[in-house]
PDB file of C-alpha atoms in Angstrom:
ATOM      1  CA  MET M   9     -52.024 -31.412 -63.339  1.00  0.00           C
ATOM      2  CA  LEU M  10     -49.424 -28.757 -62.539  1.00  0.00           C
ATOM      3  CA  LYS M  11     -50.480 -26.742 -65.602  1.00  0.00           C
ATOM      4  CA  GLN M  12     -54.065 -26.877 -64.378  1.00  0.00           C
ATOM      5  CA  LEU M  13     -53.030 -25.646 -60.911  1.00  0.00           C
ATOM      6  CA  GLN M  14     -51.018 -22.821 -62.491  1.00  0.00           C
ATOM      7  CA  GLN M  15     -53.992 -21.761 -64.599  1.00  0.00           C
ATOM      8  CA  GLN M  16     -56.456 -21.855 -61.713  1.00  0.00           C
ATOM      9  CA  PHE M  17     -54.484 -20.469 -58.789  1.00  0.00           C
ATOM     10  CA  ALA M  18     -52.372 -17.324 -58.491  1.00  0.00           C
ATOM     11  CA  ALA M  19     -50.015 -18.866 -55.916  1.00  0.00           C
ATOM     12  CA  PHE M  20     -48.926 -21.532 -58.413  1.00  0.00           C
ATOM     13  CA  ARG M  21     -48.924 -19.220 -61.429  1.00  0.00           C
ATOM     14  CA  ASN M  22     -46.730 -16.621 -59.702  1.00  0.00           C
ATOM     15  CA  CYS M  23     -44.588 -19.277 -57.965  1.00  0.00           C
ATOM     16  CA  LEU M  24     -45.306 -17.848 -54.518  1.00  0.00           C
ATOM     17  CA  PRO M  25     -44.272 -19.674 -51.338  1.00  0.00           C
ATOM     18  CA  LEU M  26     -47.256 -21.882 -50.508  1.00  0.00           C
ATOM     19  CA  GLU M  27     -48.984 -22.065 -47.153  1.00  0.00           C
ATOM     20  CA  ILE M  28     -48.342 -25.193 -45.161  1.00  0.00           C
ATOM     21  CA  GLY M  29     -51.329 -27.483 -45.702  1.00  0.00           C
ATOM     22  CA  ILE M  30     -52.020 -26.206 -49.209  1.00  0.00           C
ATOM     23  CA  ASP M  31     -52.929 -29.786 -50.160  1.00  0.00           C
ATOM     24  CA  LYS M  32     -55.975 -29.616 -47.876  1.00  0.00           C
ATOM     25  CA  GLN M  33     -57.026 -26.331 -49.500  1.00  0.00           C
ATOM     26  CA  LEU M  34     -56.688 -27.936 -52.923  1.00  0.00           C
ATOM     27  CA  LEU M  35     -58.760 -30.947 -51.908  1.00  0.00           C
ATOM     28  CA  SER M  36     -61.514 -28.725 -50.476  1.00  0.00           C
ATOM     29  CA  ARG M  37     -61.696 -26.669 -53.684  1.00  0.00           C
ATOM     30  CA  MET M  38     -61.298 -29.622 -56.040  1.00  0.00           C
ATOM     31  CA  PRO M  39     -63.058 -32.576 -54.327  1.00  0.00           C
ATOM     32  CA  GLY M  40     -62.507 -35.070 -57.175  1.00  0.00           C
ATOM     33  CA  LEU M  41     -58.763 -34.482 -57.236  1.00  0.00           C
ATOM     34  CA  ASN M  42     -56.529 -37.552 -57.383  1.00  0.00           C
ATOM     35  CA  ARG M  43     -54.368 -37.337 -54.235  1.00  0.00           C
ATOM     36  CA  LYS M  44     -51.338 -39.093 -55.710  1.00  0.00           C
ATOM     37  CA  LEU M  45     -51.388 -36.910 -58.795  1.00  0.00           C
ATOM     38  CA  MET M  46     -51.808 -33.788 -56.661  1.00  0.00           C
ATOM     39  CA  ARG M  47     -48.890 -34.744 -54.399  1.00  0.00           C
ATOM     40  CA  ALA M  48     -46.688 -35.434 -57.423  1.00  0.00           C
ATOM     41  CA  ALA M  49     -47.603 -32.047 -58.910  1.00  0.00           C
ATOM     42  CA  LEU M  50     -46.903 -30.336 -55.574  1.00  0.00           C
ATOM     43  CA  GLY M  51     -43.557 -32.108 -55.362  1.00  0.00           C
ATOM     44  CA  ILE M  52     -42.554 -30.980 -58.830  1.00  0.00           C
ATOM     45  CA  HIS M  53     -43.694 -27.424 -58.135  1.00  0.00           C
ATOM     46  CA  THR M  54     -42.054 -27.052 -54.725  1.00  0.00           C
ATOM     47  CA  GLY M  55     -38.871 -28.722 -55.944  1.00  0.00           C
ATOM     48  CA  SER M  56     -38.446 -26.431 -58.936  1.00  0.00           C
ATOM     49  CA  MET M  57     -35.550 -23.994 -59.080  1.00  0.00           C
ATOM     50  CA  ARG M  58     -37.957 -21.084 -59.453  1.00  0.00           C
ATOM     51  CA  TYR M  59     -39.906 -22.041 -56.317  1.00  0.00           C
ATOM     52  CA  LEU M  60     -36.764 -22.698 -54.262  1.00  0.00           C
ATOM     53  CA  ARG M  61     -35.350 -19.312 -55.280  1.00  0.00           C
ATOM     54  CA  ALA M  62     -38.606 -17.679 -54.232  1.00  0.00           C
ATOM     55  CA  MET M  63     -38.553 -19.546 -50.907  1.00  0.00           C
ATOM     56  CA  GLU M  64     -34.940 -18.578 -50.268  1.00  0.00           C
ATOM     57  CA  LYS M  65     -35.882 -14.872 -50.245  1.00  0.00           C
ATOM     58  CA  ALA M  66     -39.490 -15.114 -49.040  1.00  0.00           C
ATOM     59  CA  THR M  67     -40.869 -13.667 -45.850  1.00  0.00           C
ATOM     60  CA  VAL M  68     -44.549 -14.651 -46.239  1.00  0.00           C
ATOM     61  CA  ARG M  69     -46.466 -17.728 -47.440  1.00  0.00           C
ATOM     62  CA  TYR M  70     -49.562 -17.463 -49.637  1.00  0.00           C
ATOM     63  CA  ASP M  71     -52.862 -19.281 -50.025  1.00  0.00           C
ATOM     64  CA  LEU M  72     -54.294 -20.462 -53.338  1.00  0.00           C
ATOM     65  CA  ASP M  73     -55.641 -17.017 -54.226  1.00  0.00           C
ATOM     66  CA  GLY M  74     -52.319 -15.305 -53.587  1.00  0.00           C
ATOM     67  CA  LYS M  75     -53.319 -13.771 -50.255  1.00  0.00           C
ATOM     68  CA  ALA M  76     -50.528 -13.417 -47.690  1.00  0.00           C
ATOM     69  CA  GLY M  77     -50.611 -15.690 -44.683  1.00  0.00           C
ATOM     70  CA  ALA M  78     -48.066 -17.030 -42.223  1.00  0.00           C
ATOM     71  CA  GLU M  79     -44.407 -16.061 -42.254  1.00  0.00           C
ATOM     72  CA  VAL M  80     -41.698 -18.182 -43.836  1.00  0.00           C
ATOM     73  CA  THR M  81     -39.384 -19.394 -41.087  1.00  0.00           C
ATOM     74  CA  ASP M  82     -35.617 -19.055 -41.204  1.00  0.00           C
ATOM     75  CA  THR M  83     -35.433 -22.850 -41.156  1.00  0.00           C
ATOM     76  CA  HIS M  84     -37.487 -23.115 -44.346  1.00  0.00           C
ATOM     77  CA  ARG M  85     -35.459 -20.375 -46.058  1.00  0.00           C
ATOM     78  CA  GLN M  86     -32.240 -22.133 -45.059  1.00  0.00           C
ATOM     79  CA  HIS M  87     -33.574 -25.474 -46.333  1.00  0.00           C
ATOM     80  CA  ALA M  88     -34.384 -23.926 -49.722  1.00  0.00           C
ATOM     81  CA  LYS M  89     -30.916 -22.378 -49.843  1.00  0.00           C
ATOM     82  CA  GLU M  90     -29.274 -25.722 -49.060  1.00  0.00           C
ATOM     83  CA  LEU M  91     -31.298 -27.510 -51.744  1.00  0.00           C
ATOM     84  CA  LEU M  92     -30.255 -24.902 -54.299  1.00  0.00           C
ATOM     85  CA  GLN M  93     -26.600 -25.233 -53.294  1.00  0.00           C
ATOM     86  CA  GLN M  94     -26.797 -29.026 -53.628  1.00  0.00           C
ATOM     87  CA  ARG M  95     -28.304 -28.716 -57.098  1.00  0.00           C
ATOM     88  CA  PHE M  96     -25.695 -26.204 -58.227  1.00  0.00           C
ATOM     89  CA  LYS M  97     -22.945 -28.446 -56.869  1.00  0.00           C
ATOM     90  CA  LYS M  98     -24.357 -31.528 -58.635  1.00  0.00           C
ATOM     91  CA  GLU M  99     -24.675 -29.598 -61.887  1.00  0.00           C
ATOM     92  CA  ALA M 100     -21.097 -28.325 -61.619  1.00  0.00           C
ATOM     93  CA  GLU M 101     -19.867 -31.873 -60.936  1.00  0.00           C
ATOM     94  CA  ARG M 102     -21.820 -33.216 -63.916  1.00  0.00           C
ATOM     95  CA  LYS M 103     -20.400 -30.546 -66.225  1.00  0.00           C
ATOM     96  CA  LYS M 104     -16.869 -31.183 -64.951  1.00  0.00           C
ATOM     97  CA  ALA M 105     -17.289 -34.924 -65.585  1.00  0.00           C
ATOM     98  CA  GLU M 106     -18.494 -34.161 -69.132  1.00  0.00           C
ATOM     99  CA  ARG M 107     -15.511 -31.875 -69.767  1.00  0.00           C
ATOM    100  CA  ASP M 108     -13.103 -34.465 -68.375  1.00  0.00           C
ATOM    101  CA  ALA M 109     -14.640 -37.203 -70.519  1.00  0.00           C
ATOM    102  CA  ALA M 110     -14.441 -35.007 -73.628  1.00  0.00           C
ATOM    103  CA  ALA M 111     -10.797 -34.150 -72.862  1.00  0.00           C
ATOM    104  CA  GLN M 112      -9.987 -37.841 -72.403  1.00  0.00           C
ATOM    105  CA  LEU M 113     -11.650 -38.708 -75.723  1.00  0.00           C
ATOM    106  CA  GLU M 114      -9.669 -35.984 -77.473  1.00  0.00           C
ATOM    107  CA  ALA M 115      -6.415 -37.195 -75.888  1.00  0.00           C
ATOM    108  CA  ASP M 116      -7.200 -40.771 -76.946  1.00  0.00           C
ATOM    109  CA  ARG M 117      -7.985 -39.612 -80.486  1.00  0.00           C
ATOM    110  CA  LYS M 118      -4.715 -37.693 -80.730  1.00  0.00           C
ATOM    111  CA  ARG M 119      -2.756 -40.655 -79.342  1.00  0.00           C
ATOM    112  CA  GLN M 120      -4.378 -42.981 -81.881  1.00  0.00           C
ATOM    113  CA  GLU M 121      -3.638 -40.509 -84.669  1.00  0.00           C
ATOM    114  CA  LYS M 122       0.046 -40.342 -83.682  1.00  0.00           C
ATOM    115  CA  LEU M 123       0.256 -44.124 -83.488  1.00  0.00           C
ATOM    116  CA  GLU M 124      -1.202 -44.389 -86.992  1.00  0.00           C
ATOM    117  CA  GLN M 125       1.285 -41.792 -88.281  1.00  0.00           C
ATOM    118  CA  LEU M 126       4.179 -43.717 -86.727  1.00  0.00           C
ATOM    119  CA  ALA M 127       2.852 -47.000 -88.054  1.00  0.00           C
ATOM    120  CA  SER M 128       2.560 -45.598 -91.578  1.00  0.00           C
ATOM    121  CA  LYS M 129       6.029 -44.026 -91.342  1.00  0.00           C
ATOM    122  CA  PHE M 130       7.743 -47.222 -90.296  1.00  0.00           C
ATOM    123  CA  SER M 131       5.617 -49.760 -92.093  1.00  0.00           C
ATOM    124  CA  ARG M 132       7.018 -51.634 -95.040  1.00  0.00           C
ATOM    125  CA  LYS M 133       5.902 -50.435 -98.376  1.00  0.00           C
TER     126      LYS M 133
END
């Protein structure tokens, strides 16, 4: 669905900040559109890093054809910025947890290796 919207409409293709109420514009242009599917596609699109970065710096919203409309409010820009910061923070935490887990595995492997060396050194032959 999102691919179809990107092919048909410049605002989706160019990842422009969408006008509020874009769902109503979509439904008027595509009457047979499944509402749940459309809302899911809109959620994916507006939650993407590319869209949030565009919103963070945007001053104007666009309709389906890419024509400028209403201004982007400071509140909406700030919200996009906060979402991006949360994502970056989560990603950094995830990577840190992976590094810590890998370091722990390596430490456990080395400890086991030393124990085996000691066991072989002092075992009866």
